[in-house]
């Protein structure tokens, strides 16, 4: 038996009747009204990014509206989903022309937006297609902090580092120049970001070659020495720790290459690295990178004795460190320096019996250096004439 459909009178109305009932509450529903093209508002859902792109694409948009719209866009990029929506809405192609603007605030916000989108692969790809890297490098003079942060976010990935090295503008030279222009303490954020970007770029041989052409070793020594001379209040030394961590990471990458070790030695980096091996003053990350750099640079035959004379005492203190990485780097550095005969003799005089176990496995000294024959004992005999 089919079910009966019963309509209760007074409690049912069609959609047309409902719209007619609500007509008195919306008296202007039949009249059309114009929308403001430059109205800045956060639309709901997937409409949010295209709405802001439409506003930013207006040809006669004022600087104040551009700044307000960029701030709203930056606040919306809080998740990967929003960033993917922004990339799909061609935000990068819309933002790239703003990097050539003379207004520093607009360049600053544009670099921050690109830095946020550079965390995704498709965002980096869109930035490369829009020639955004060249624009960011050109805008470092107007927005150094946000521009360098954008390059640092780009260099974290392997493809981003390769893109920076393939850029028509020399990224390493631009970063080194920004480091030379920075003032220790006041420009610490930009300096730390630049050093972190250079540390990412020097992970490859090509990046090391570009860093050597830009005179990076001497710049690192200058920046770290200036940072060491800045006086800070207790508890406000975090920027110095971050700066020295990034600088020591750069040096540890450079010292792994044979071509870079003479430049690091000539820049006077070995005494500076010895200062960074003090656990009482520096964080564990700084000590790890500094000891790794000393262990790598001590491989060179011309640097062994200098490394031992400058950092021997600091390395022997690190041998008893509880951290396995720092202690291992110190042991490796001492073993590399002990290959030099004079350094081995001095080391055997200084090392105590309880610490001698760290040097087990080292090859013995050659006989020419183990036995010293005085000149007075050497008697010259002329060959016999037949």
mmCIF file of C-alpha atoms in Angstrom:
data_model
loop_
_atom_site.group_PDB
_atom_site.id
_atom_site.type_symbol
_atom_site.label_atom_id
_atom_site.label_comp_id
_atom_site.label_asym_id
_atom_site.label_seq_id
_atom_site.Cartn_x
_atom_site.Cartn_y
_atom_site.Cartn_z
ATOM 1 C CA UNK A 1 0.000 0.000 0.000
ATOM 2 C CA UNK A 2 1.441 3.318 -1.027
ATOM 3 C CA UNK A 3 2.167 5.818 1.692
ATOM 4 C CA UNK A 4 -0.054 8.836 1.727
ATOM 5 C CA UNK A 5 1.498 12.309 1.497
ATOM 6 C CA UNK A 6 -0.294 14.605 3.883
ATOM 7 C CA UNK A 7 0.277 18.346 3.743
ATOM 8 C CA UNK A 8 -0.543 20.240 6.898
ATOM 9 C CA UNK A 9 -2.092 23.542 6.088
ATOM 10 C CA UNK A 10 -0.364 26.567 7.526
ATOM 11 C CA UNK A 11 2.963 24.760 8.014
ATOM 12 C CA UNK A 12 4.064 24.264 4.411
ATOM 13 C CA UNK A 13 5.056 26.671 1.709
ATOM 14 C CA UNK A 14 6.976 26.382 -1.529
ATOM 15 C CA UNK A 15 10.310 28.128 -2.122
ATOM 16 C CA UNK A 16 8.554 30.705 -4.254
ATOM 17 C CA UNK A 17 6.069 31.449 -1.517
ATOM 18 C CA UNK A 18 8.919 31.684 1.027
ATOM 19 C CA UNK A 19 10.739 34.229 -1.109
ATOM 20 C CA UNK A 20 7.549 36.229 -1.444
ATOM 21 C CA UNK A 21 7.068 36.182 2.326
ATOM 22 C CA UNK A 22 10.573 37.594 2.908
ATOM 23 C CA UNK A 23 10.295 40.316 0.299
ATOM 24 C CA UNK A 24 9.283 42.896 2.871
ATOM 25 C CA UNK A 25 12.463 42.229 4.833
ATOM 26 C CA UNK A 26 14.673 42.845 1.766
ATOM 27 C CA UNK A 27 13.132 45.843 0.050
ATOM 28 C CA UNK A 28 16.198 46.488 -2.163
ATOM 29 C CA UNK A 29 16.542 42.947 -3.463
ATOM 30 C CA UNK A 30 15.203 43.912 -6.894
ATOM 31 C CA UNK A 31 17.529 46.900 -7.303
ATOM 32 C CA UNK A 32 21.125 46.404 -8.479
ATOM 33 C CA UNK A 33 24.054 48.075 -6.754
ATOM 34 C CA UNK A 34 27.677 48.506 -7.935
ATOM 35 C CA UNK A 35 30.617 46.772 -6.222
ATOM 36 C CA UNK A 36 33.810 48.656 -5.402
ATOM 37 C CA UNK A 37 36.648 47.266 -7.480
ATOM 38 C CA UNK A 38 39.334 48.338 -5.014
ATOM 39 C CA UNK A 39 37.518 47.118 -1.918
ATOM 40 C CA UNK A 40 39.916 45.123 0.254
ATOM 41 C CA UNK A 41 38.177 42.297 2.096
ATOM 42 C CA UNK A 42 38.798 38.670 2.911
ATOM 43 C CA UNK A 43 36.361 36.609 0.860
ATOM 44 C CA UNK A 44 35.070 33.290 2.121
ATOM 45 C CA UNK A 45 36.588 29.954 1.098
ATOM 46 C CA UNK A 46 38.367 29.547 -2.229
ATOM 47 C CA UNK A 47 37.308 33.000 -3.328
ATOM 48 C CA UNK A 48 39.735 34.698 -0.901
ATOM 49 C CA UNK A 49 42.895 34.552 -3.029
ATOM 50 C CA UNK A 50 41.326 35.440 -6.403
ATOM 51 C CA UNK A 51 39.586 38.416 -4.769
ATOM 52 C CA UNK A 52 42.897 39.851 -3.545
ATOM 53 C CA UNK A 53 44.589 39.125 -6.874
ATOM 54 C CA UNK A 54 41.907 41.129 -8.653
ATOM 55 C CA UNK A 55 42.539 44.060 -6.355
ATOM 56 C CA UNK A 56 46.326 43.892 -6.680
ATOM 57 C CA UNK A 57 46.037 43.702 -10.466
ATOM 58 C CA UNK A 58 44.333 47.091 -10.722
ATOM 59 C CA UNK A 59 46.537 49.521 -12.680
ATOM 60 C CA UNK A 60 45.790 52.634 -10.623
ATOM 61 C CA UNK A 61 45.977 51.087 -7.152
ATOM 62 C CA UNK A 62 47.412 53.450 -4.566
ATOM 63 C CA UNK A 63 50.370 52.576 -2.335
ATOM 64 C CA UNK A 64 48.208 52.633 0.792
ATOM 65 C CA UNK A 65 45.739 50.153 -0.704
ATOM 66 C CA UNK A 66 48.591 47.971 -1.949
ATOM 67 C CA UNK A 67 50.139 47.830 1.519
ATOM 68 C CA UNK A 68 46.793 46.998 3.137
ATOM 69 C CA UNK A 69 46.053 44.298 0.564
ATOM 70 C CA UNK A 70 49.526 42.742 0.915
ATOM 71 C CA UNK A 71 49.165 42.657 4.691
ATOM 72 C CA UNK A 72 45.833 40.874 4.375
ATOM 73 C CA UNK A 73 47.292 38.436 1.854
ATOM 74 C CA UNK A 74 50.234 37.685 4.125
ATOM 75 C CA UNK A 75 47.931 37.014 7.068
ATOM 76 C CA UNK A 76 45.957 34.482 5.018
ATOM 77 C CA UNK A 77 49.035 32.384 4.135
ATOM 78 C CA UNK A 78 48.873 30.432 7.378
ATOM 79 C CA UNK A 79 48.647 26.885 6.020
ATOM 80 C CA UNK A 80 49.801 24.819 3.084
ATOM 81 C CA UNK A 81 46.271 24.738 1.730
ATOM 82 C CA UNK A 82 46.079 28.542 1.620
ATOM 83 C CA UNK A 83 49.525 28.722 0.038
ATOM 84 C CA UNK A 84 48.499 26.218 -2.634
ATOM 85 C CA UNK A 85 45.366 28.262 -3.342
ATOM 86 C CA UNK A 86 47.485 31.406 -3.655
ATOM 87 C CA UNK A 87 49.836 29.711 -6.118
ATOM 88 C CA UNK A 88 46.871 28.488 -8.172
ATOM 89 C CA UNK A 89 45.419 32.001 -8.187
ATOM 90 C CA UNK A 90 48.716 33.300 -9.711
ATOM 91 C CA UNK A 91 49.648 35.403 -6.709
ATOM 92 C CA UNK A 92 53.347 35.138 -7.595
ATOM 93 C CA UNK A 93 52.836 36.600 -11.066
ATOM 94 C CA UNK A 94 50.847 39.420 -9.471
ATOM 95 C CA UNK A 95 53.409 40.104 -6.711
ATOM 96 C CA UNK A 96 56.568 40.083 -8.857
ATOM 97 C CA UNK A 97 56.079 43.586 -10.344
ATOM 98 C CA UNK A 98 55.751 45.061 -6.843
ATOM 99 C CA UNK A 99 59.412 44.199 -6.170
ATOM 100 C CA UNK A 100 60.431 46.979 -8.565
ATOM 101 C CA UNK A 101 58.392 49.545 -6.643
ATOM 102 C CA UNK A 102 60.244 52.427 -5.000
ATOM 103 C CA UNK A 103 58.155 52.107 -1.841
ATOM 104 C CA UNK A 104 60.165 50.158 0.722
ATOM 105 C CA UNK A 105 57.088 48.888 2.590
ATOM 106 C CA UNK A 106 55.625 47.388 -0.573
ATOM 107 C CA UNK A 107 58.921 45.648 -1.408
ATOM 108 C CA UNK A 108 59.182 44.396 2.159
ATOM 109 C CA UNK A 109 55.704 42.865 2.183
ATOM 110 C CA UNK A 110 56.154 41.413 -1.314
ATOM 111 C CA UNK A 111 59.344 39.638 -0.250
ATOM 112 C CA UNK A 112 57.574 38.265 2.818
ATOM 113 C CA UNK A 113 54.774 36.864 0.658
ATOM 114 C CA UNK A 114 57.269 35.229 -1.717
ATOM 115 C CA UNK A 115 59.225 33.825 1.235
ATOM 116 C CA UNK A 116 56.057 32.181 2.525
ATOM 117 C CA UNK A 117 55.228 30.699 -0.888
ATOM 118 C CA UNK A 118 58.823 29.537 -1.443
ATOM 119 C CA UNK A 119 58.309 26.869 1.205
ATOM 120 C CA UNK A 120 56.372 24.823 -1.374
ATOM 121 C CA UNK A 121 57.899 23.306 -4.499
ATOM 122 C CA UNK A 122 55.224 24.732 -6.775
ATOM 123 C CA UNK A 123 55.761 28.115 -5.172
ATOM 124 C CA UNK A 124 59.476 28.026 -5.956
ATOM 125 C CA UNK A 125 58.674 26.931 -9.487
ATOM 126 C CA UNK A 126 56.238 29.824 -9.918
ATOM 127 C CA UNK A 127 58.821 32.287 -8.579
ATOM 128 C CA UNK A 128 61.383 31.031 -11.091
ATOM 129 C CA UNK A 129 58.906 31.307 -13.963
ATOM 130 C CA UNK A 130 58.093 34.883 -12.969
ATOM 131 C CA UNK A 131 61.818 35.836 -12.681
ATOM 132 C CA UNK A 132 61.235 36.488 -9.011
ATOM 133 C CA UNK A 133 64.750 35.618 -7.822
ATOM 134 C CA UNK A 134 66.354 38.327 -9.941
ATOM 135 C CA UNK A 135 63.765 40.800 -8.679
ATOM 136 C CA UNK A 136 64.406 39.838 -5.036
ATOM 137 C CA UNK A 137 68.175 40.216 -5.492
ATOM 138 C CA UNK A 138 67.632 43.621 -7.049
ATOM 139 C CA UNK A 139 65.395 44.670 -4.145
ATOM 140 C CA UNK A 140 67.917 43.835 -1.402
ATOM 141 C CA UNK A 141 68.880 47.484 -1.143
ATOM 142 C CA UNK A 142 65.294 48.541 -0.368
ATOM 143 C CA UNK A 143 64.235 45.555 1.740
ATOM 144 C CA UNK A 144 67.389 43.787 2.999
ATOM 145 C CA UNK A 145 65.881 41.841 5.893
ATOM 146 C CA UNK A 146 62.821 40.421 4.143
ATOM 147 C CA UNK A 147 64.693 39.952 0.858
ATOM 148 C CA UNK A 148 67.448 37.891 2.477
ATOM 149 C CA UNK A 149 64.814 35.912 4.406
ATOM 150 C CA UNK A 150 63.158 35.104 1.077
ATOM 151 C CA UNK A 151 66.477 33.868 -0.346
ATOM 152 C CA UNK A 152 67.106 31.854 2.812
ATOM 153 C CA UNK A 153 63.695 30.163 2.536
ATOM 154 C CA UNK A 154 64.483 29.432 -1.106
ATOM 155 C CA UNK A 155 67.899 27.906 -0.326
ATOM 156 C CA UNK A 156 66.668 25.379 2.239
ATOM 157 C CA UNK A 157 65.749 22.862 -0.436
ATOM 158 C CA UNK A 158 68.200 21.337 -2.905
ATOM 159 C CA UNK A 159 66.316 22.593 -5.960
ATOM 160 C CA UNK A 160 66.135 26.065 -4.443
ATOM 161 C CA UNK A 161 69.892 26.164 -3.845
ATOM 162 C CA UNK A 162 70.524 25.038 -7.411
ATOM 163 C CA UNK A 163 68.188 27.740 -8.699
ATOM 164 C CA UNK A 164 70.040 30.412 -6.718
ATOM 165 C CA UNK A 165 73.362 29.238 -8.130
ATOM 166 C CA UNK A 166 71.912 29.210 -11.661
ATOM 167 C CA UNK A 167 70.483 32.702 -11.270
ATOM 168 C CA UNK A 168 71.787 35.334 -13.678
ATOM 169 C CA UNK A 169 72.584 37.559 -10.707
ATOM 170 C CA UNK A 170 75.344 36.216 -8.452
ATOM 171 C CA UNK A 171 73.514 35.380 -5.239
ATOM 172 C CA UNK A 172 76.698 34.651 -3.268
ATOM 173 C CA UNK A 173 78.215 38.031 -4.100
ATOM 174 C CA UNK A 174 74.975 39.796 -3.175
ATOM 175 C CA UNK A 175 74.799 38.011 0.180
ATOM 176 C CA UNK A 176 78.465 38.679 0.969
ATOM 177 C CA UNK A 177 77.983 42.342 0.074
ATOM 178 C CA UNK A 178 74.996 42.550 2.400
ATOM 179 C CA UNK A 179 77.101 40.997 5.178
ATOM 180 C CA UNK A 180 79.823 43.561 4.646
ATOM 181 C CA UNK A 181 77.275 46.367 4.878
ATOM 182 C CA UNK A 182 75.565 45.032 7.993
ATOM 183 C CA UNK A 183 76.200 46.455 11.449
ATOM 184 C CA UNK A 184 76.711 43.854 14.222
ATOM 185 C CA UNK A 185 73.857 43.835 16.699
ATOM 186 C CA UNK A 186 71.428 46.126 14.869
ATOM 187 C CA UNK A 187 71.259 44.132 11.610
ATOM 188 C CA UNK A 188 71.569 40.757 13.282
ATOM 189 C CA UNK A 189 68.422 39.250 11.706
ATOM 190 C CA UNK A 190 69.543 40.037 8.169
ATOM 191 C CA UNK A 191 73.110 38.899 8.887
ATOM 192 C CA UNK A 192 71.973 35.586 10.389
ATOM 193 C CA UNK A 193 69.628 34.936 7.455
ATOM 194 C CA UNK A 194 72.411 35.727 4.971
ATOM 195 C CA UNK A 195 74.827 33.373 6.731
ATOM 196 C CA UNK A 196 72.216 30.612 6.869
ATOM 197 C CA UNK A 197 71.581 31.052 3.140
ATOM 198 C CA UNK A 198 75.321 30.882 2.409
ATOM 199 C CA UNK A 199 75.617 27.782 4.598
ATOM 200 C CA UNK A 200 72.921 26.125 2.470
ATOM 201 C CA UNK A 201 74.609 27.183 -0.765
ATOM 202 C CA UNK A 202 78.038 25.856 0.270
ATOM 203 C CA UNK A 203 76.730 22.314 0.606
ATOM 204 C CA UNK A 204 77.759 21.694 -3.024
ATOM 205 C CA UNK A 205 81.071 22.125 -4.818
ATOM 206 C CA UNK A 206 79.569 24.722 -7.123
ATOM 207 C CA UNK A 207 78.380 26.728 -4.171
ATOM 208 C CA UNK A 208 81.859 26.545 -2.618
ATOM 209 C CA UNK A 209 83.402 27.866 -5.843
ATOM 210 C CA UNK A 210 80.924 30.744 -5.916
ATOM 211 C CA UNK A 211 81.659 31.506 -2.257
ATOM 212 C CA UNK A 212 85.406 31.605 -2.899
ATOM 213 C CA UNK A 213 84.913 34.000 -5.796
ATOM 214 C CA UNK A 214 82.909 36.258 -3.493
ATOM 215 C CA UNK A 215 85.688 36.224 -0.839
ATOM 216 C CA UNK A 216 83.441 34.559 1.733
ATOM 217 C CA UNK A 217 86.165 33.267 4.153
ATOM 218 C CA UNK A 218 87.568 36.724 4.886
ATOM 219 C CA UNK A 219 84.037 38.111 5.224
ATOM 220 C CA UNK A 220 83.142 35.406 7.755
ATOM 221 C CA UNK A 221 86.179 36.163 9.899
ATOM 222 C CA UNK A 222 85.400 39.891 9.852
ATOM 223 C CA UNK A 223 81.726 39.453 10.733
ATOM 224 C CA UNK A 224 82.401 37.021 13.596
ATOM 225 C CA UNK A 225 85.196 39.164 15.059
ATOM 226 C CA UNK A 226 82.927 42.214 14.971
ATOM 227 C CA UNK A 227 80.155 40.241 16.658
ATOM 228 C CA UNK A 228 82.532 39.121 19.392
ATOM 229 C CA UNK A 229 83.378 42.729 20.210
ATOM 230 C CA UNK A 230 79.761 43.827 20.666
ATOM 231 C CA UNK A 231 78.752 44.088 24.307
ATOM 232 C CA UNK A 232 75.300 42.802 25.203
ATOM 233 C CA UNK A 233 73.274 42.483 28.360
ATOM 234 C CA UNK A 234 72.978 39.067 30.006
ATOM 235 C CA UNK A 235 70.279 37.016 28.320
ATOM 236 C CA UNK A 236 70.450 39.015 25.060
ATOM 237 C CA UNK A 237 73.157 36.935 23.397
ATOM 238 C CA UNK A 238 70.881 34.766 21.267
ATOM 239 C CA UNK A 239 71.603 36.649 18.036
ATOM 240 C CA UNK A 240 75.346 36.141 18.544
ATOM 241 C CA UNK A 241 74.859 32.400 19.037
ATOM 242 C CA UNK A 242 72.806 32.139 15.847
ATOM 243 C CA UNK A 243 75.306 34.210 13.864
ATOM 244 C CA UNK A 244 78.303 32.170 15.015
ATOM 245 C CA UNK A 245 76.422 28.918 14.378
ATOM 246 C CA UNK A 246 75.746 29.876 10.761
ATOM 247 C CA UNK A 247 79.313 31.162 10.275
ATOM 248 C CA UNK A 248 80.832 27.976 11.708
ATOM 249 C CA UNK A 249 78.539 25.910 9.459
ATOM 250 C CA UNK A 250 79.824 27.821 6.416
ATOM 251 C CA UNK A 251 83.425 27.207 7.433
ATOM 252 C CA UNK A 252 82.821 23.517 8.091
ATOM 253 C CA UNK A 253 81.419 23.166 4.550
ATOM 254 C CA UNK A 254 84.297 25.129 3.016
ATOM 255 C CA UNK A 255 87.005 23.172 4.845
ATOM 256 C CA UNK A 256 85.801 19.909 3.333
ATOM 257 C CA UNK A 257 87.119 21.008 -0.078
ATOM 258 C CA UNK A 258 90.802 21.078 -0.925
ATOM 259 C CA UNK A 259 90.518 24.284 -2.947
ATOM 260 C CA UNK A 260 88.948 26.183 -0.068
ATOM 261 C CA UNK A 261 91.354 25.280 2.746
ATOM 262 C CA UNK A 262 94.139 27.696 1.684
ATOM 263 C CA UNK A 263 91.630 30.560 1.514
ATOM 264 C CA UNK A 264 90.285 29.726 4.977
ATOM 265 C CA UNK A 265 93.821 29.562 6.352
ATOM 266 C CA UNK A 266 94.836 32.831 4.696
ATOM 267 C CA UNK A 267 91.769 34.583 6.115
ATOM 268 C CA UNK A 268 92.866 33.743 9.675
ATOM 269 C CA UNK A 269 89.895 31.546 10.459
ATOM 270 C CA UNK A 270 91.792 28.932 12.495
ATOM 271 C CA UNK A 271 92.289 31.101 15.634
ATOM 272 C CA UNK A 272 88.671 32.209 15.379
ATOM 273 C CA UNK A 273 87.463 28.593 15.187
ATOM 274 C CA UNK A 274 89.565 27.819 18.269
ATOM 275 C CA UNK A 275 87.636 30.517 20.171
ATOM 276 C CA UNK A 276 84.338 28.976 19.094
ATOM 277 C CA UNK A 277 85.245 25.611 20.665
ATOM 278 C CA UNK A 278 84.612 26.887 24.191
ATOM 279 C CA UNK A 279 81.579 25.069 25.613
ATOM 280 C CA UNK A 280 81.358 27.455 28.560
ATOM 281 C CA UNK A 281 80.544 30.358 26.227
ATOM 282 C CA UNK A 282 79.016 28.901 23.090
ATOM 283 C CA UNK A 283 76.124 26.586 22.395
ATOM 284 C CA UNK A 284 76.608 22.983 21.415
ATOM 285 C CA UNK A 285 75.787 23.672 17.758
ATOM 286 C CA UNK A 286 78.542 26.277 17.492
ATOM 287 C CA UNK A 287 81.086 23.914 19.059
ATOM 288 C CA UNK A 288 80.070 21.047 16.787
ATOM 289 C CA UNK A 289 80.478 23.066 13.597
ATOM 290 C CA UNK A 290 83.712 24.711 14.756
ATOM 291 C CA UNK A 291 85.336 21.420 15.766
ATOM 292 C CA UNK A 292 84.205 19.823 12.496
ATOM 293 C CA UNK A 293 85.809 22.687 10.571
ATOM 294 C CA UNK A 294 89.079 22.220 12.480
ATOM 295 C CA UNK A 295 89.027 18.478 11.845
ATOM 296 C CA UNK A 296 88.539 19.072 8.115
ATOM 297 C CA UNK A 297 91.115 21.821 7.694
ATOM 298 C CA UNK A 298 93.749 19.809 9.615
ATOM 299 C CA UNK A 299 93.813 17.287 6.775
ATOM 300 C CA UNK A 300 95.955 19.656 4.736
ATOM 301 C CA UNK A 301 99.700 19.073 5.221
ATOM 302 C CA UNK A 302 100.502 22.789 5.502
ATOM 303 C CA UNK A 303 97.885 23.493 8.164
ATOM 304 C CA UNK A 304 98.494 20.738 10.716
ATOM 305 C CA UNK A 305 101.036 22.537 12.860
ATOM 306 C CA UNK A 306 99.158 25.850 12.783
ATOM 307 C CA UNK A 307 95.935 24.098 13.757
ATOM 308 C CA UNK A 308 97.587 22.404 16.718
ATOM 309 C CA UNK A 309 99.291 25.584 17.925
ATOM 310 C CA UNK A 310 96.061 27.628 17.684
ATOM 311 C CA UNK A 311 93.441 25.098 18.799
ATOM 312 C CA UNK A 312 95.310 22.229 20.452
ATOM 313 C CA UNK A 313 94.414 23.134 24.023
ATOM 314 C CA UNK A 314 90.749 23.780 23.175
ATOM 315 C CA UNK A 315 90.489 20.475 21.317
ATOM 316 C CA UNK A 316 91.985 18.526 24.214
ATOM 317 C CA UNK A 317 89.333 19.990 26.517
ATOM 318 C CA UNK A 318 86.641 18.829 24.071
ATOM 319 C CA UNK A 319 87.931 15.258 24.259
ATOM 320 C CA UNK A 320 86.147 14.842 27.587
ATOM 321 C CA UNK A 321 82.913 16.419 26.343
ATOM 322 C CA UNK A 322 79.780 14.349 26.937
ATOM 323 C CA UNK A 323 78.500 15.123 23.442
ATOM 324 C CA UNK A 324 79.680 12.364 21.115
ATOM 325 C CA UNK A 325 79.701 14.588 18.017
ATOM 326 C CA UNK A 326 81.863 17.326 19.541
ATOM 327 C CA UNK A 327 84.215 14.812 21.197
ATOM 328 C CA UNK A 328 84.510 12.838 17.963
ATOM 329 C CA UNK A 329 85.336 15.963 15.969
ATOM 330 C CA UNK A 330 87.973 16.949 18.533
ATOM 331 C CA UNK A 331 89.560 13.508 18.436
ATOM 332 C CA UNK A 332 89.627 13.539 14.643
ATOM 333 C CA UNK A 333 91.163 17.004 14.600
ATOM 334 C CA UNK A 334 93.907 16.001 17.054
ATOM 335 C CA UNK A 335 94.627 12.841 15.078
ATOM 336 C CA UNK A 336 94.960 14.879 11.880
ATOM 337 C CA UNK A 337 97.277 17.414 13.491
ATOM 338 C CA UNK A 338 99.359 14.651 15.081
ATOM 339 C CA UNK A 339 100.471 13.535 11.643
ATOM 340 C CA UNK A 340 102.940 16.423 11.751
ATOM 341 C CA UNK A 341 106.125 15.320 13.570
ATOM 342 C CA UNK A 342 106.567 18.496 15.595
ATOM 343 C CA UNK A 343 102.915 18.545 16.593
ATOM 344 C CA UNK A 344 103.161 14.869 17.611
ATOM 345 C CA UNK A 345 106.158 15.548 19.844
ATOM 346 C CA UNK A 346 104.466 18.515 21.512
ATOM 347 C CA UNK A 347 101.268 16.512 21.900
ATOM 348 C CA UNK A 348 102.995 13.643 23.651
ATOM 349 C CA UNK A 349 104.515 16.091 26.110
ATOM 350 C CA UNK A 350 101.208 17.748 26.939
ATOM 351 C CA UNK A 351 98.827 14.799 26.941
ATOM 352 C CA UNK A 352 98.334 13.043 30.257
ATOM 353 C CA UNK A 353 98.245 9.303 30.700
ATOM 354 C CA UNK A 354 94.511 9.179 31.299
ATOM 355 C CA UNK A 355 93.868 11.072 28.055
ATOM 356 C CA UNK A 356 96.311 9.066 25.939
ATOM 357 C CA UNK A 357 93.616 6.521 25.117
ATOM 358 C CA UNK A 358 92.004 9.041 22.803
ATOM 359 C CA UNK A 359 95.072 8.836 20.554
ATOM 360 C CA UNK A 360 95.133 5.075 20.150
ATOM 361 C CA UNK A 361 95.507 3.920 16.590
ATOM 362 C CA UNK A 362 97.767 6.739 15.425
ATOM 363 C CA UNK A 363 100.687 5.638 13.236
ATOM 364 C CA UNK A 364 104.144 5.789 14.763
ATOM 365 C CA UNK A 365 106.534 8.567 13.888
ATOM 366 C CA UNK A 366 108.979 7.855 11.069
ATOM 367 C CA UNK A 367 112.465 6.829 12.223
ATOM 368 C CA UNK A 368 113.987 10.004 10.779
ATOM 369 C CA UNK A 369 112.092 12.046 13.365
ATOM 370 C CA UNK A 370 112.187 9.594 16.242
ATOM 371 C CA UNK A 371 115.966 9.381 16.428
ATOM 372 C CA UNK A 372 117.979 12.625 16.337
ATOM 373 C CA UNK A 373 121.695 12.256 15.627
ATOM 374 C CA UNK A 374 123.784 15.288 16.647
ATOM 375 C CA UNK A 375 126.051 16.800 14.056
ATOM 376 C CA UNK A 376 129.151 16.288 16.268
ATOM 377 C CA UNK A 377 128.693 12.532 15.990
ATOM 378 C CA UNK A 378 128.711 12.650 12.234
ATOM 379 C CA UNK A 379 132.256 11.955 10.957
ATOM 380 C CA UNK A 380 133.102 12.473 7.322
ATOM 381 C CA UNK A 381 135.414 9.909 5.761
ATOM 382 C CA UNK A 382 136.809 10.424 2.325
ATOM 383 C CA UNK A 383 136.492 7.554 -0.066
ATOM 384 C CA UNK A 384 139.544 5.396 -0.450
ATOM 385 C CA UNK A 385 141.522 5.881 -3.556
ATOM 386 C CA UNK A 386 142.387 2.830 -5.503
#
